[in-house]
mmCIF file of C-alpha atoms in Angstrom:
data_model
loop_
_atom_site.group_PDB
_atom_site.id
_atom_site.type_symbol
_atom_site.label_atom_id
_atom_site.label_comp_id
_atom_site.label_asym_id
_atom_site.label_seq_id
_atom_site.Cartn_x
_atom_site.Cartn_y
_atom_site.Cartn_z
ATOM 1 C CA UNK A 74 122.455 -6.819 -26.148
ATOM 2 C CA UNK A 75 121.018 -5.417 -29.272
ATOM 3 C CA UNK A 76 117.042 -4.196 -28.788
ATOM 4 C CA UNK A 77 116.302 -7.109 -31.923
ATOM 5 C CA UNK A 78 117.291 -9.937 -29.940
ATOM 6 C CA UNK A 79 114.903 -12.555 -30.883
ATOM 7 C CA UNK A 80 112.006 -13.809 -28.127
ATOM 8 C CA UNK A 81 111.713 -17.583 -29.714
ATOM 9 C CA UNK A 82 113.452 -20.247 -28.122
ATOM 10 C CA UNK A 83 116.398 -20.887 -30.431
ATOM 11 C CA UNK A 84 117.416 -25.252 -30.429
ATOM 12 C CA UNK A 85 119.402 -27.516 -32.401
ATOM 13 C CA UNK A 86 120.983 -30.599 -32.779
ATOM 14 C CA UNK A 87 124.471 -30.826 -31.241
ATOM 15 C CA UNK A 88 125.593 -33.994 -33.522
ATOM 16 C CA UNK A 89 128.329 -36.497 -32.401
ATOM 17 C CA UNK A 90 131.475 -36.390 -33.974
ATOM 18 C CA UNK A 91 132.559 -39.635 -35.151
ATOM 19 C CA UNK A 92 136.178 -40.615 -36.622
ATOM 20 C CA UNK A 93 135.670 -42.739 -39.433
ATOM 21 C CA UNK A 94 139.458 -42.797 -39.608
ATOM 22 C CA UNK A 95 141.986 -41.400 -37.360
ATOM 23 C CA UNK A 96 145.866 -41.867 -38.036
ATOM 24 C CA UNK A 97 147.592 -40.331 -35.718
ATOM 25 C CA UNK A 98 151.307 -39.011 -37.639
ATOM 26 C CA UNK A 99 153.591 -37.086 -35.313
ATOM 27 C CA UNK A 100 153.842 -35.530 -32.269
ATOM 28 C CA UNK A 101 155.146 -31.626 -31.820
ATOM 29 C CA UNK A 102 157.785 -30.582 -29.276
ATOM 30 C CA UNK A 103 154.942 -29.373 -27.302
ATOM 31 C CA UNK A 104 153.589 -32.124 -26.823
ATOM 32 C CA UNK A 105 150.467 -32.242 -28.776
ATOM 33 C CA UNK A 106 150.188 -34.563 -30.959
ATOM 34 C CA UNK A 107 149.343 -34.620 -34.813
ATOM 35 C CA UNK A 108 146.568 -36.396 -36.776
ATOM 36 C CA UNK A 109 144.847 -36.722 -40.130
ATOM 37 C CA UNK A 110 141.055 -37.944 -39.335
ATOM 38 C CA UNK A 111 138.032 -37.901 -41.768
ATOM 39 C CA UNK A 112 134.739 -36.977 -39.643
ATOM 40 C CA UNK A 113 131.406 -37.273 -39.882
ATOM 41 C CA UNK A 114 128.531 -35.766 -37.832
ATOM 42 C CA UNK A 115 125.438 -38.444 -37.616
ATOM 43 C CA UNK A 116 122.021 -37.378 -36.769
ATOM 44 C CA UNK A 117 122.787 -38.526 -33.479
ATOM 45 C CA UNK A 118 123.287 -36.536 -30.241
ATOM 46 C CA UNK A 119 123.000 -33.943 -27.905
ATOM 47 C CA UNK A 120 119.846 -30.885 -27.929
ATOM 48 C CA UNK A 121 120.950 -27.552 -26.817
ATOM 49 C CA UNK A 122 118.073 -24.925 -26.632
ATOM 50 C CA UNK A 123 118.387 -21.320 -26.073
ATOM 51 C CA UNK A 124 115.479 -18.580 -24.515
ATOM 52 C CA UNK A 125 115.398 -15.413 -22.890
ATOM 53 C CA UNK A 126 115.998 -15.033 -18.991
ATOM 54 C CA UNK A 127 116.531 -12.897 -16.358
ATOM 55 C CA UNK A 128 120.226 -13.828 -16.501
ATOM 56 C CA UNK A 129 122.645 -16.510 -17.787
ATOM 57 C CA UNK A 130 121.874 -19.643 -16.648
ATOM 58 C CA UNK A 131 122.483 -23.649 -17.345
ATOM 59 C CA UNK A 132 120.032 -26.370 -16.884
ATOM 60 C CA UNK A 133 120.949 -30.425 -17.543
ATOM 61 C CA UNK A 134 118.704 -32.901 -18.122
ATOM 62 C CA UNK A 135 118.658 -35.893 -20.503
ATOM 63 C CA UNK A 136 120.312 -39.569 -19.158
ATOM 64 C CA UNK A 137 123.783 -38.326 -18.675
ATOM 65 C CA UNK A 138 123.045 -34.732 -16.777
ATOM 66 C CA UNK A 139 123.963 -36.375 -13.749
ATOM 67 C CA UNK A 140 127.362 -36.604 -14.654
ATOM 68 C CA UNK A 141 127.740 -32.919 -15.487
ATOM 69 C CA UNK A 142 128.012 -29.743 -13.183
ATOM 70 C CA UNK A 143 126.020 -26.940 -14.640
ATOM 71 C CA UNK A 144 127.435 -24.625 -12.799
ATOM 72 C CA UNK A 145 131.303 -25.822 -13.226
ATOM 73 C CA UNK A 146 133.506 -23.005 -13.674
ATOM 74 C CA UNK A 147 134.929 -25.677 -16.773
ATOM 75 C CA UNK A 148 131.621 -26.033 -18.314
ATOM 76 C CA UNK A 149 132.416 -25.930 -21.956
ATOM 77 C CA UNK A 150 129.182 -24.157 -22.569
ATOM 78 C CA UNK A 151 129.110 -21.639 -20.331
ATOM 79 C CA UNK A 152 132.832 -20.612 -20.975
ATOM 80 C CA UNK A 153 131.623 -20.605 -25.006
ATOM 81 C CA UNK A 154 128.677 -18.026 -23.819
ATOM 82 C CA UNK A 155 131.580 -15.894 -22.068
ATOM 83 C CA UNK A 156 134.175 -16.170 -24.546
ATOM 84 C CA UNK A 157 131.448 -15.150 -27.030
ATOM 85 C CA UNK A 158 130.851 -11.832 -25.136
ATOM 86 C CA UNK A 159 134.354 -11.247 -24.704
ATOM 87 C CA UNK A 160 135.178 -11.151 -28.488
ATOM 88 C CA UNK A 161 131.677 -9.305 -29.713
ATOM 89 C CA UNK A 162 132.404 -6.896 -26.766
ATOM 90 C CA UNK A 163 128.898 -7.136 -25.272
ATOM 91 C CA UNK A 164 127.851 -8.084 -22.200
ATOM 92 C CA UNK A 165 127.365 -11.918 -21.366
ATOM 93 C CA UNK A 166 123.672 -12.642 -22.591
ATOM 94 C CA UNK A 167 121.256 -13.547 -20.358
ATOM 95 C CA UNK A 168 120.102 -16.655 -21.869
ATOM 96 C CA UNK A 169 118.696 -19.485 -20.352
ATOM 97 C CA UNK A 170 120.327 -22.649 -21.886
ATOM 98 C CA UNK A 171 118.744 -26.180 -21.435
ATOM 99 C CA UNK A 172 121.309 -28.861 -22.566
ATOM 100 C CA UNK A 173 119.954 -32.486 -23.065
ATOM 101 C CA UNK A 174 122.535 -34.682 -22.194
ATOM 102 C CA UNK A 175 122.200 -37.953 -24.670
ATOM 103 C CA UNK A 176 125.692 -38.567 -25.474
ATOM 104 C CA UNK A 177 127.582 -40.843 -22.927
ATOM 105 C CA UNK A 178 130.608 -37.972 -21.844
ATOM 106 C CA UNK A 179 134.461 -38.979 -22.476
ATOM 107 C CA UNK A 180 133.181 -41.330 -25.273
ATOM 108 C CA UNK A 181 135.712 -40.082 -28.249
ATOM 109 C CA UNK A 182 132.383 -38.178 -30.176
ATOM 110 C CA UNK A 183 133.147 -35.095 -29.064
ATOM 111 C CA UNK A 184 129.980 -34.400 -26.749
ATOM 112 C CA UNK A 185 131.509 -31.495 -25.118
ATOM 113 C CA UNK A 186 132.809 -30.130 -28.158
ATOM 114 C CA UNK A 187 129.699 -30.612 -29.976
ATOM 115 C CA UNK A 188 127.746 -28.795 -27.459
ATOM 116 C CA UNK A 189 130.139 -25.997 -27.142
ATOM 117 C CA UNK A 190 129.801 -25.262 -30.898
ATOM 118 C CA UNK A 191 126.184 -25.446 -31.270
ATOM 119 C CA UNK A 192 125.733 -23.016 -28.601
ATOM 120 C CA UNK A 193 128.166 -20.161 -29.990
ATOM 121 C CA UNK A 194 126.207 -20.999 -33.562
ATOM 122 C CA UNK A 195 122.997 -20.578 -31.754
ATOM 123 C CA UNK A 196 124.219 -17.114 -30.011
ATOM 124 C CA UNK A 197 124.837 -15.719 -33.262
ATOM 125 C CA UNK A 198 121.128 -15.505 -34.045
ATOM 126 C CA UNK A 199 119.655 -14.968 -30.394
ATOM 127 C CA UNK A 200 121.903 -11.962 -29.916
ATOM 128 C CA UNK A 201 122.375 -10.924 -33.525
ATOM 129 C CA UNK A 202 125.629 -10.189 -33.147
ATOM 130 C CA UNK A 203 128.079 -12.424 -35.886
ATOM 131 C CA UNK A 204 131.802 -12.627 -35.288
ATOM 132 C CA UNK A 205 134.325 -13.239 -37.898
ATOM 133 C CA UNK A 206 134.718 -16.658 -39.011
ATOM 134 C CA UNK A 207 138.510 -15.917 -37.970
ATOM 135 C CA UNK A 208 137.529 -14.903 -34.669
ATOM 136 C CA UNK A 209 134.861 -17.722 -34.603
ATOM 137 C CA UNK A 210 137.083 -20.337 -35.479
ATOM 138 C CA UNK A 211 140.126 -18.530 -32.418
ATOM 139 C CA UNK A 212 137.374 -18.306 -30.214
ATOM 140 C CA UNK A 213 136.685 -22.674 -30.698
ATOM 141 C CA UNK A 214 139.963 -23.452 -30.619
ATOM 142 C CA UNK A 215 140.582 -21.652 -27.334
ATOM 143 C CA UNK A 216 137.991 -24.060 -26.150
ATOM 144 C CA UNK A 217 139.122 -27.410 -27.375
ATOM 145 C CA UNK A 218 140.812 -29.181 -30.268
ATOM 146 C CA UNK A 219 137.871 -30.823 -31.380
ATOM 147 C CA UNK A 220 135.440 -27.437 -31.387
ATOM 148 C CA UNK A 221 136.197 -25.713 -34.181
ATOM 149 C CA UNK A 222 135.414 -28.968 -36.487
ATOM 150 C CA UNK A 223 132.025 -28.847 -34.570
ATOM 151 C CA UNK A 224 131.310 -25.467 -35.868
ATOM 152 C CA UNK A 225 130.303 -26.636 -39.461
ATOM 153 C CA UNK A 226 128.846 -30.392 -38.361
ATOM 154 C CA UNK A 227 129.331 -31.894 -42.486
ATOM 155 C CA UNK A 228 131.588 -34.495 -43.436
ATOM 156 C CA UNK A 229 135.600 -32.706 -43.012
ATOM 157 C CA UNK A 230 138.959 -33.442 -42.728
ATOM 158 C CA UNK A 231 141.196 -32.840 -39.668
ATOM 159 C CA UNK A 232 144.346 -31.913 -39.412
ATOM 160 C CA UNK A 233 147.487 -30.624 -37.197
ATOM 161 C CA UNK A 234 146.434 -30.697 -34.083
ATOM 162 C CA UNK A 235 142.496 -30.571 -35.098
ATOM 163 C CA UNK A 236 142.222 -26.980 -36.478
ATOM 164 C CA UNK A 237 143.237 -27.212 -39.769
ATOM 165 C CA UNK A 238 140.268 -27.918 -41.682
ATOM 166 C CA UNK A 239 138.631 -29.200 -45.067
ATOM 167 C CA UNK A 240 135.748 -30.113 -46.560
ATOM 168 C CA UNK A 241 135.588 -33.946 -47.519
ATOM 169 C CA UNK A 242 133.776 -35.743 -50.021
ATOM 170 C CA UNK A 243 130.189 -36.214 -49.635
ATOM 171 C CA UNK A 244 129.362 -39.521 -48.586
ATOM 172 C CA UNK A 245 126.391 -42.292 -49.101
ATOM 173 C CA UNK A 246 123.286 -42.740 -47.689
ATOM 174 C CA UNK A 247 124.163 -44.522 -45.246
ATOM 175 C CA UNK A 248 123.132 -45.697 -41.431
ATOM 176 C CA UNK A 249 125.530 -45.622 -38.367
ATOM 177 C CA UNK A 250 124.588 -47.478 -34.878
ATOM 178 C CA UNK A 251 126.743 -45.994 -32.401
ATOM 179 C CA UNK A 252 127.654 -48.134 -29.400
ATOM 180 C CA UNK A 253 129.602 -47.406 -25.985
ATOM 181 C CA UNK A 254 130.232 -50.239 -23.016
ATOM 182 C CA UNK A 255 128.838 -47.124 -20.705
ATOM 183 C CA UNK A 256 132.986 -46.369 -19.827
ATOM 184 C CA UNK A 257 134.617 -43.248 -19.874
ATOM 185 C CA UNK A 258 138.002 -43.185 -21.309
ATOM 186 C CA UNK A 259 140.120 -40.497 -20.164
ATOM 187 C CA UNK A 260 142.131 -39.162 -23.529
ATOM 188 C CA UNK A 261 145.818 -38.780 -22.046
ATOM 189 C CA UNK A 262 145.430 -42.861 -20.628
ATOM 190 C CA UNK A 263 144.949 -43.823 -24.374
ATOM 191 C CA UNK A 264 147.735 -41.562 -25.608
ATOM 192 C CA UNK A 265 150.219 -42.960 -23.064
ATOM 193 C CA UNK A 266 149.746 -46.394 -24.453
ATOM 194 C CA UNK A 267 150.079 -45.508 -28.198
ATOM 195 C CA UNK A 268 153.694 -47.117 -29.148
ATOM 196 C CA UNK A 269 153.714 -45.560 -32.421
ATOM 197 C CA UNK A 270 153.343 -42.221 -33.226
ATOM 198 C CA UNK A 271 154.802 -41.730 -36.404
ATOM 199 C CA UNK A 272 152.053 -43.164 -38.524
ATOM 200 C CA UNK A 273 151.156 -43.214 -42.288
ATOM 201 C CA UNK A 274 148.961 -39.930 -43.330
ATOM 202 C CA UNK A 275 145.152 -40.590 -44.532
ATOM 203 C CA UNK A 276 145.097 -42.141 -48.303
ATOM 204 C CA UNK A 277 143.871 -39.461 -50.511
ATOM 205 C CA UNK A 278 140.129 -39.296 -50.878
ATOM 206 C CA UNK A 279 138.100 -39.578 -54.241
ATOM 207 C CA UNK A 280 135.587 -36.315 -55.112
ATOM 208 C CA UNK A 281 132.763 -38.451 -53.719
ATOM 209 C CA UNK A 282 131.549 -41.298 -51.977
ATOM 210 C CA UNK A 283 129.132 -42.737 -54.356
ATOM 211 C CA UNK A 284 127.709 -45.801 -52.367
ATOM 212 C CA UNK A 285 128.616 -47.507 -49.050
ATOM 213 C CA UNK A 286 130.456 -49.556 -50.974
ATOM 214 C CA UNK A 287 133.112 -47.136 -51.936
ATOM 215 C CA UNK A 288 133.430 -45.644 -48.288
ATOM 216 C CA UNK A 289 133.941 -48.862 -47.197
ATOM 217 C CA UNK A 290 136.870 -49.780 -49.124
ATOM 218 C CA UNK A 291 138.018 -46.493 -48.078
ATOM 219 C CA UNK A 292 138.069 -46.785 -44.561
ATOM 220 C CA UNK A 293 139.349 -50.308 -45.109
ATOM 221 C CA UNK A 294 142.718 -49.339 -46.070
ATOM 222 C CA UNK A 295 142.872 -46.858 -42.682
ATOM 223 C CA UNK A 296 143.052 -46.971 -39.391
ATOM 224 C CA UNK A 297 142.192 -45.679 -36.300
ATOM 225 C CA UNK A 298 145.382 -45.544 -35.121
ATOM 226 C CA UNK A 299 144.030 -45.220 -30.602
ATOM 227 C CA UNK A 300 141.932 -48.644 -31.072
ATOM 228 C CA UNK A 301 144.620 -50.633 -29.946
ATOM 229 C CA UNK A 302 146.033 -49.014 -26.797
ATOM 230 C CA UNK A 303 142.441 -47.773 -26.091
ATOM 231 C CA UNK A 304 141.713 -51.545 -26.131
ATOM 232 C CA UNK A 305 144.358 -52.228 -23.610
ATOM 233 C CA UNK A 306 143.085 -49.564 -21.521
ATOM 234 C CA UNK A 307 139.599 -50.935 -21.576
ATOM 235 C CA UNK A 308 138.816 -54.137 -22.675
ATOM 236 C CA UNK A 309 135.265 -53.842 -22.756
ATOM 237 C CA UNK A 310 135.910 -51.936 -26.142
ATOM 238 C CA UNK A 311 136.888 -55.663 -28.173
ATOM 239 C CA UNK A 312 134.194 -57.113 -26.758
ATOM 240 C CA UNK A 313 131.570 -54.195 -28.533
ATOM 241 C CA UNK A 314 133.378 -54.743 -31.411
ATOM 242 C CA UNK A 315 133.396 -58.524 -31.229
ATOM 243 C CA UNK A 316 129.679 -58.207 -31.364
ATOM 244 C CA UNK A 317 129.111 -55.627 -34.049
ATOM 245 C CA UNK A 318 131.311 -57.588 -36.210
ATOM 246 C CA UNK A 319 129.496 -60.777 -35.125
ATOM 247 C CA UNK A 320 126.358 -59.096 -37.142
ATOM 248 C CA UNK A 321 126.111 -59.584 -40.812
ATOM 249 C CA UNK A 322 124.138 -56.469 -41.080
ATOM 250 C CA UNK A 323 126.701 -54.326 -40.462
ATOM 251 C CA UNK A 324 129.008 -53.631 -42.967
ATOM 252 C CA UNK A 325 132.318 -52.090 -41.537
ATOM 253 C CA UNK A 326 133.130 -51.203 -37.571
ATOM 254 C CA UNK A 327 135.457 -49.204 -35.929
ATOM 255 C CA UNK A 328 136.619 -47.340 -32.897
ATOM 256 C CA UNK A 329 135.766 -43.792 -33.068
ATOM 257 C CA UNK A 330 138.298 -41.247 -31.481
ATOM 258 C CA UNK A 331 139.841 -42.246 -27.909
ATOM 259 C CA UNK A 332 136.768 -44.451 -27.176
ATOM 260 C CA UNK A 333 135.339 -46.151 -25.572
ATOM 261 C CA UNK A 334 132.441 -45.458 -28.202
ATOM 262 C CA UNK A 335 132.389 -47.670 -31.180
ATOM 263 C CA UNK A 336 130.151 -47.406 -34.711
ATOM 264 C CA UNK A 337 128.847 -49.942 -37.170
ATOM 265 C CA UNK A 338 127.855 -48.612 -40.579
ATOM 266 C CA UNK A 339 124.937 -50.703 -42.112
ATOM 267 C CA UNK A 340 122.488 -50.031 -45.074
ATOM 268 C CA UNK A 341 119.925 -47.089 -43.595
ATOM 269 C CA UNK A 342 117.248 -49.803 -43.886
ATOM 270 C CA UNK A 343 118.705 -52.058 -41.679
ATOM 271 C CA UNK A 344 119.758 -49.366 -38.496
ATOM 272 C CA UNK A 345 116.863 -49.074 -36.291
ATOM 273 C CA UNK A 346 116.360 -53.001 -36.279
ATOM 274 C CA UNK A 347 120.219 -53.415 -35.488
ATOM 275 C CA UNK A 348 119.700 -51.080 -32.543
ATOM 276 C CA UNK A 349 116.796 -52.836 -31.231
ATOM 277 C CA UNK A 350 118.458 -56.207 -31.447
ATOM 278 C CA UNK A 351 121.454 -54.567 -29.865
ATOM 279 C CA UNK A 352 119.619 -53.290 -27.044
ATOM 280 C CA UNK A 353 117.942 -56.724 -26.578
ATOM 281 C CA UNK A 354 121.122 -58.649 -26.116
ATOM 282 C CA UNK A 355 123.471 -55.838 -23.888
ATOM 283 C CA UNK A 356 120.623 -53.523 -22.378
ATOM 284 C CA UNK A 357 123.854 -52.001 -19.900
ATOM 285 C CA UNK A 358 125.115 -50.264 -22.969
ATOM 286 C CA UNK A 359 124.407 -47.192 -24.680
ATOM 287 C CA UNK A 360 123.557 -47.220 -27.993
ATOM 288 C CA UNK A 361 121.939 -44.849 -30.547
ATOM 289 C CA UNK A 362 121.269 -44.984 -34.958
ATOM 290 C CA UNK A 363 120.804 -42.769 -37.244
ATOM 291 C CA UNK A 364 121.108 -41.321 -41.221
ATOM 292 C CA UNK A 365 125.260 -40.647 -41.426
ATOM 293 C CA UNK A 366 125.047 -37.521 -42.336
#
């Protein structure tokens, strides 16, 4: 590692990944399947930290590190540290990596992924060694479909099978309560329900957002195209969205992803109080606000 690796403990943010929209529009021979899905990354989620140590080494905590094996040879964030070495050609750092576990896992917001990319944007500075963003972007993908969006955590477009990227417009000031029944929803379940997979593409976006107003009667006229058979894997999904929709506060609601999590968008005034009143009346789910964007 080179001698100006820095001493400071190096920590951000590993956002959620919500899908405003998701429309899910073909399916390859392979398999995989092919979707069109606006994203946003809320100032919601997970903290990764990184800081010297004798060797590389993972520590959990947060409400959800029980349900995660640091030492799992399918740990997205160690293999991220390894496959980071392996393409800058240096030996595997010896960082010590605390994850804080806030996101509910298999929840369709991309907690793994999230995590994954923060960390290989965090190595960049602790070992100041900075890959191509071609290699960057190989290295994600090798890790999972939803990674490389997580690299650059701003509003973007998805496409193919999740790589092909684009900027999207910026959006409002807006809040976002995000709420899951505390179920994990396996992806492939959801998939084997969808009846249709053939599916209109994304309407085409304006340059801008300019109020909540206008994203609004954007998303109206899409979809998220694995509510329904995500629904008839787990039920308890209609009944969080029965309730957000119940609340006059909150302006639009949807599915994001596979589930089971779901998100209410509401005026950035009114998020903290919806949360609160949210916890009040279901205190078994899990459920977290904040700015959009």
């Amino acid at each position: 590692m080179p001698d100006h690796q820095q001493t400071a403990v190096q920590a951000e943010l590993a956002r959620a990944k919500v899908n405003l929209a998701l429309h899910i529009t073909g399916q390859r021979n392979d398999g995989y399947h092919l979707l069109e899905s606006l994203v946003a990354f809320p100032q919601i989620g997970d903290r990764i930290a990184l800081e010297p140590s004798e060797k590389l080494e993972l520590d959990i905590d947060g409400p959800f590190a029980r349900e995660l094996d640091p030492a799992g040879d399918n740990n997205l964030v160690l293999r991220a540290v390894r496959g980071f070495a392996e393409r800058a050609k240096i030996n595997v750092p010896s960082v010590k990596i605390t994850l804080t576990k806030r996101l509910p896992i298999a929840s369709g917001i991309g907690g793994g992924s999230s995590d994954a990319a923060t960390t290989l944007r965090l190595l960049k500075d602790v070992t100041g060694v900075y890959l191509s963003d071609e290699d960057l972007h190989e290295l994600a993908a090798s890790l999972g479909a939803d990674v490389p969006v997580c690299l650059s955590p701003e509003p973007q477009v998805m496409r193919g099978i999740g790589g092909d990227l684009a900027a999207a417009p910026l959006l409002p000031d807006c809040g976002i309560v995000l709420v899951n029944p505390k179920v994990s929803l396996d992806t492939p379940d959801v998939f084997r329900a969808l009846d249709k997979k053939n599916n209109p593409q994304l309407a085409k976006m304006p340059d801008a957002f300019d109020d909540i107003a206008a994203l609004i009667a954007y998303l109206t006229n899409s979809r998220n195209d694995l509510q329904t058979p995500a629904m008839s894997v787990c039920g308890a999904i209609g009944e969080v969205l029965n309730f957000l929709q119940g609340d006059s506060r909150i302006l639009f609601s949807r599915m994001s992803g596979s589930g089971a999590t779901c998100f209410g968008l509401c005026a950035p005034t009114e998020m903290r109080a919806i949360e609160t009143d949210l916890r009040t009346a279901h205190p078994d789910w899990w459920i977290a606000s904040g700015a959009l964007s």
